[in-house]
Amino acid sequence: MGALRANKVQQQRVPPLPRQKSFIPPQIPNPFVHEINLSPLTKLKMLLCGLFILPLRIILFMIVLLVSWLVAAIATCCCPERNEKPFNGWRRKVTQSLISTLGRLLFFSMGFHVRVEGKPASPADAPILLVAPHSSFFDAIAVIVSGMPSSVSREENISVPLFGRILRALQPVLVSRADPDSRKNTIDEIKKRATSGDWPQVLIFPEGTCTNHTCLISFKPGAFHPGVAVQPILLKYPNTLDTVTWTWQGYTVEKLLLLTLCQIWTNVTVEFLPVYVPSEDEKKDPFLYAHNVRHTMAQALGLPVTDHTYEDCRLMMTAGELTLPMETGLVEFTKISKKLNLKWDNIRKQLEIFASIAGSCKGGRIGIEEFARHLKLPVSDVLQELFSLFDRNKDGTIDFREYVIGMAILCNPANTEETIKMAFKLFDVDEDESITEVEFSSLLQSSLGVPDLDVSKLFRDMDADNSGKISYEEFRNFSLNHPEYAKLFTTYLEHQRYYVYMLEKEEEEDCVMFQSAANIICPIDNEEEKITISDKKED
């Protein structure tokens, strides 16, 4: 009966940890991918447009572009490349009127039909304009329709032939992603312009990178640090065939430009929402301000929001370099980094480890076999328990997002000095301050329930000086570098505690049942007899 009870208890599982709802996968798994499917009829239409309309558009486009460059060159002549003060007088009038008109003509030459809804706010009412979703290089239409405000742009764009000179005429806030102080300098410059009253409005794409406009990703807080009123601007491309979306996984600029020019026309709607005036709490907290403005814009667009950001794109590129599917790197960086207190370098390092585990798998996901191979252990109940804690959606695999979350909330907290010391003492059976391979394999065989377990390779990895014994320092260093073993060990301890607890509970239940049966067979009438029987049981 005792053996049956033990088997029954061992089969029971420790209740799984409750999942945090804040870590549920996003509604849009990959907002950085865009595919275009061309039907035979569409290809025929594009061929005809390419033969008859495209040559005319290219000629008109080049004429307008050259004239725009000439006007911009005149407006910026004798001016430093770095913007020290705003344009005034004729320079500003040339930019606002003449270049704005040429800009509209430029988009007309490409076949764009622009529809404007709402009314642009004055610089006094809204010093900052926010445009979303940002999905294409064609989004520059928002600058033209808004009255040629300054924009936030990459420093490299100034060097682009022809277009760079036109961009200089707008006196943009330049961002250098290679400069570690660029973020702070950009925020300071936006604050200065938004509060001075002399500079034109600043137009910002708060998402910071292009998406496929199926959702709104995280807004960068830079536009919200000044704490001034902003005017949200919505961009929509209501076309049957989307040839304008330019994302990290999709067509190149040249192909998209050619496809767009070969359309009969391309519709774009620019909608100006009412000015958003921040509350006192929002002025003090730019992240709250950004969150609330994004929510307002998402509601107006009827789109969901996700916590992806530009850093997710960098991880996508890294995943591709590591021969993983690019979407493997998507983790919703804003949410993961904030809630788990992780930096980009930490997640980048974990992606490299993940790639070494999942390198032989298709689809960039880890199964139980790969998980066991990485830990150099066989598949066992304890290992499956640990695997199931990582596998948050219970699909039998672990993706990179689940791996990062699992390491942060399961393994790293368990990898404490106390846990490491406790594990070392259990392995060190003869208490000589070192672990032999016999001691090491004996405990692992017992804990994992695998009597013929071969752990020689794992032992050699831990035995850094090849002395044939593992010192505490070697054990500690290995544990700190491989925190998943700490969770494996604590999971085993939880099983053992649960096993002991269930045995004690069943013994108590047996005692109660025994006493109840005794009372039924031999009823006890007085307290003295009860005490006597109780004493005999104890004896």
JSON list of C-alpha atoms in Angstrom, two decimals, residues 33-110:
[
{"chain": "A", "resi": 33, "resn": "VAL", "atom": "CA", "xyz": [6.83, 42.50, -42.78]},
{"chain": "A", "resi": 34, "resn": "HIS", "atom": "CA", "xyz": [4.97, 43.35, -45.98]},
{"chain": "A", "resi": 35, "resn": "GLU", "atom": "CA", "xyz": [4.29, 41.15, -48.97]},
{"chain": "A", "resi": 36, "resn": "ILE", "atom": "CA", "xyz": [2.72, 42.13, -52.29]},
{"chain": "A", "resi": 37, "resn": "ASN", "atom": "CA", "xyz": [0.78, 39.56, -54.30]},
{"chain": "A", "resi": 38, "resn": "LEU", "atom": "CA", "xyz": [0.32, 40.59, -57.91]},
{"chain": "A", "resi": 39, "resn": "SER", "atom": "CA", "xyz": [-2.45, 38.91, -59.89]},
{"chain": "A", "resi": 40, "resn": "PRO", "atom": "CA", "xyz": [-2.07, 38.43, -63.67]},
{"chain": "A", "resi": 41, "resn": "LEU", "atom": "CA", "xyz": [-4.61, 41.22, -64.28]},
{"chain": "A", "resi": 42, "resn": "THR", "atom": "CA", "xyz": [-2.71, 43.59, -61.99]},
{"chain": "A", "resi": 43, "resn": "LYS", "atom": "CA", "xyz": [0.53, 42.79, -63.77]},
{"chain": "A", "resi": 44, "resn": "LEU", "atom": "CA", "xyz": [-1.11, 43.54, -67.13]},
{"chain": "A", "resi": 45, "resn": "LYS", "atom": "CA", "xyz": [-2.40, 46.92, -65.88]},
{"chain": "A", "resi": 46, "resn": "MET", "atom": "CA", "xyz": [1.03, 47.80, -64.52]},
{"chain": "A", "resi": 47, "resn": "LEU", "atom": "CA", "xyz": [2.65, 46.84, -67.81]},
{"chain": "A", "resi": 48, "resn": "LEU", "atom": "CA", "xyz": [0.34, 49.16, -69.75]},
{"chain": "A", "resi": 49, "resn": "CYS", "atom": "CA", "xyz": [0.92, 51.99, -67.24]},
{"chain": "A", "resi": 50, "resn": "GLY", "atom": "CA", "xyz": [4.64, 51.36, -67.48]},
{"chain": "A", "resi": 51, "resn": "LEU", "atom": "CA", "xyz": [4.57, 51.69, -71.26]},
{"chain": "A", "resi": 52, "resn": "PHE", "atom": "CA", "xyz": [2.39, 54.81, -71.56]},
{"chain": "A", "resi": 53, "resn": "ILE", "atom": "CA", "xyz": [2.27, 56.68, -68.21]},
{"chain": "A", "resi": 54, "resn": "LEU", "atom": "CA", "xyz": [5.59, 55.90, -66.53]},
{"chain": "A", "resi": 55, "resn": "PRO", "atom": "CA", "xyz": [7.83, 57.79, -69.03]},
{"chain": "A", "resi": 56, "resn": "LEU", "atom": "CA", "xyz": [5.74, 60.96, -68.65]},
{"chain": "A", "resi": 57, "resn": "ARG", "atom": "CA", "xyz": [5.78, 60.68, -64.87]},
{"chain": "A", "resi": 58, "resn": "ILE", "atom": "CA", "xyz": [9.54, 60.24, -64.75]},
{"chain": "A", "resi": 59, "resn": "ILE", "atom": "CA", "xyz": [10.11, 63.31, -66.95]},
{"chain": "A", "resi": 60, "resn": "LEU", "atom": "CA", "xyz": [7.74, 65.48, -64.89]},
{"chain": "A", "resi": 61, "resn": "PHE", "atom": "CA", "xyz": [9.17, 64.12, -61.62]},
{"chain": "A", "resi": 62, "resn": "MET", "atom": "CA", "xyz": [12.76, 64.95, -62.59]},
{"chain": "A", "resi": 63, "resn": "ILE", "atom": "CA", "xyz": [11.83, 68.46, -63.77]},
{"chain": "A", "resi": 64, "resn": "VAL", "atom": "CA", "xyz": [9.99, 69.25, -60.52]},
{"chain": "A", "resi": 65, "resn": "LEU", "atom": "CA", "xyz": [12.75, 67.68, -58.42]},
{"chain": "A", "resi": 66, "resn": "LEU", "atom": "CA", "xyz": [15.47, 69.75, -60.10]},
{"chain": "A", "resi": 67, "resn": "VAL", "atom": "CA", "xyz": [13.48, 72.96, -59.70]},
{"chain": "A", "resi": 68, "resn": "SER", "atom": "CA", "xyz": [12.82, 72.11, -56.04]},
{"chain": "A", "resi": 69, "resn": "TRP", "atom": "CA", "xyz": [16.53, 71.48, -55.50]},
{"chain": "A", "resi": 70, "resn": "LEU", "atom": "CA", "xyz": [17.38, 74.83, -57.10]},
{"chain": "A", "resi": 71, "resn": "VAL", "atom": "CA", "xyz": [14.88, 76.73, -54.93]},
{"chain": "A", "resi": 72, "resn": "ALA", "atom": "CA", "xyz": [16.13, 74.92, -51.80]},
{"chain": "A", "resi": 73, "resn": "ALA", "atom": "CA", "xyz": [19.73, 75.72, -52.72]},
{"chain": "A", "resi": 74, "resn": "ILE", "atom": "CA", "xyz": [18.84, 79.42, -53.00]},
{"chain": "A", "resi": 75, "resn": "ALA", "atom": "CA", "xyz": [16.93, 79.34, -49.69]},
{"chain": "A", "resi": 76, "resn": "THR", "atom": "CA", "xyz": [19.86, 77.73, -47.84]},
{"chain": "A", "resi": 77, "resn": "CYS", "atom": "CA", "xyz": [22.76, 79.55, -49.49]},
{"chain": "A", "resi": 78, "resn": "CYS", "atom": "CA", "xyz": [25.31, 81.06, -47.11]},
{"chain": "A", "resi": 79, "resn": "CYS", "atom": "CA", "xyz": [23.70, 79.16, -44.21]},
{"chain": "A", "resi": 80, "resn": "PRO", "atom": "CA", "xyz": [25.59, 76.71, -41.97]},
{"chain": "A", "resi": 81, "resn": "GLU", "atom": "CA", "xyz": [24.67, 73.04, -42.30]},
{"chain": "A", "resi": 82, "resn": "ARG", "atom": "CA", "xyz": [23.86, 72.91, -38.58]},
{"chain": "A", "resi": 83, "resn": "ASN", "atom": "CA", "xyz": [20.75, 74.91, -37.71]},
{"chain": "A", "resi": 84, "resn": "GLU", "atom": "CA", "xyz": [21.68, 77.61, -35.21]},
{"chain": "A", "resi": 85, "resn": "LYS", "atom": "CA", "xyz": [18.69, 79.93, -35.69]},
{"chain": "A", "resi": 86, "resn": "PRO", "atom": "CA", "xyz": [15.37, 79.75, -37.56]},
{"chain": "A", "resi": 87, "resn": "PHE", "atom": "CA", "xyz": [14.93, 81.11, -41.07]},
{"chain": "A", "resi": 88, "resn": "ASN", "atom": "CA", "xyz": [13.21, 84.46, -41.22]},
{"chain": "A", "resi": 89, "resn": "GLY", "atom": "CA", "xyz": [12.00, 86.81, -43.94]},
{"chain": "A", "resi": 90, "resn": "TRP", "atom": "CA", "xyz": [12.27, 85.68, -47.55]},
{"chain": "A", "resi": 91, "resn": "ARG", "atom": "CA", "xyz": [13.96, 82.37, -46.72]},
{"chain": "A", "resi": 92, "resn": "ARG", "atom": "CA", "xyz": [11.02, 81.21, -44.64]},
{"chain": "A", "resi": 93, "resn": "LYS", "atom": "CA", "xyz": [8.49, 82.42, -47.23]},
{"chain": "A", "resi": 94, "resn": "VAL", "atom": "CA", "xyz": [10.29, 80.55, -50.00]},
{"chain": "A", "resi": 95, "resn": "THR", "atom": "CA", "xyz": [10.24, 77.39, -47.92]},
{"chain": "A", "resi": 96, "resn": "GLN", "atom": "CA", "xyz": [6.60, 77.65, -46.84]},
{"chain": "A", "resi": 97, "resn": "SER", "atom": "CA", "xyz": [5.07, 78.71, -50.16]},
{"chain": "A", "resi": 98, "resn": "LEU", "atom": "CA", "xyz": [7.26, 77.84, -53.11]},
{"chain": "A", "resi": 99, "resn": "ILE", "atom": "CA", "xyz": [8.81, 74.56, -51.92]},
{"chain": "A", "resi": 100, "resn": "SER", "atom": "CA", "xyz": [5.42, 73.48, -50.50]},
{"chain": "A", "resi": 101, "resn": "THR", "atom": "CA", "xyz": [3.79, 74.01, -53.91]},
{"chain": "A", "resi": 102, "resn": "LEU", "atom": "CA", "xyz": [6.59, 72.17, -55.67]},
{"chain": "A", "resi": 103, "resn": "GLY", "atom": "CA", "xyz": [6.22, 69.32, -53.17]},
{"chain": "A", "resi": 104, "resn": "ARG", "atom": "CA", "xyz": [2.55, 68.90, -53.99]},
{"chain": "A", "resi": 105, "resn": "LEU", "atom": "CA", "xyz": [3.42, 68.93, -57.69]},
{"chain": "A", "resi": 106, "resn": "LEU", "atom": "CA", "xyz": [6.11, 66.30, -57.03]},
{"chain": "A", "resi": 107, "resn": "PHE", "atom": "CA", "xyz": [3.58, 63.91, -55.50]},
{"chain": "A", "resi": 108, "resn": "PHE", "atom": "CA", "xyz": [1.11, 64.69, -58.28]},
{"chain": "A", "resi": 109, "resn": "SER", "atom": "CA", "xyz": [3.75, 63.70, -60.84]},
{"chain": "A", "resi": 110, "resn": "MET", "atom": "CA", "xyz": [3.97, 60.29, -59.11]}
]
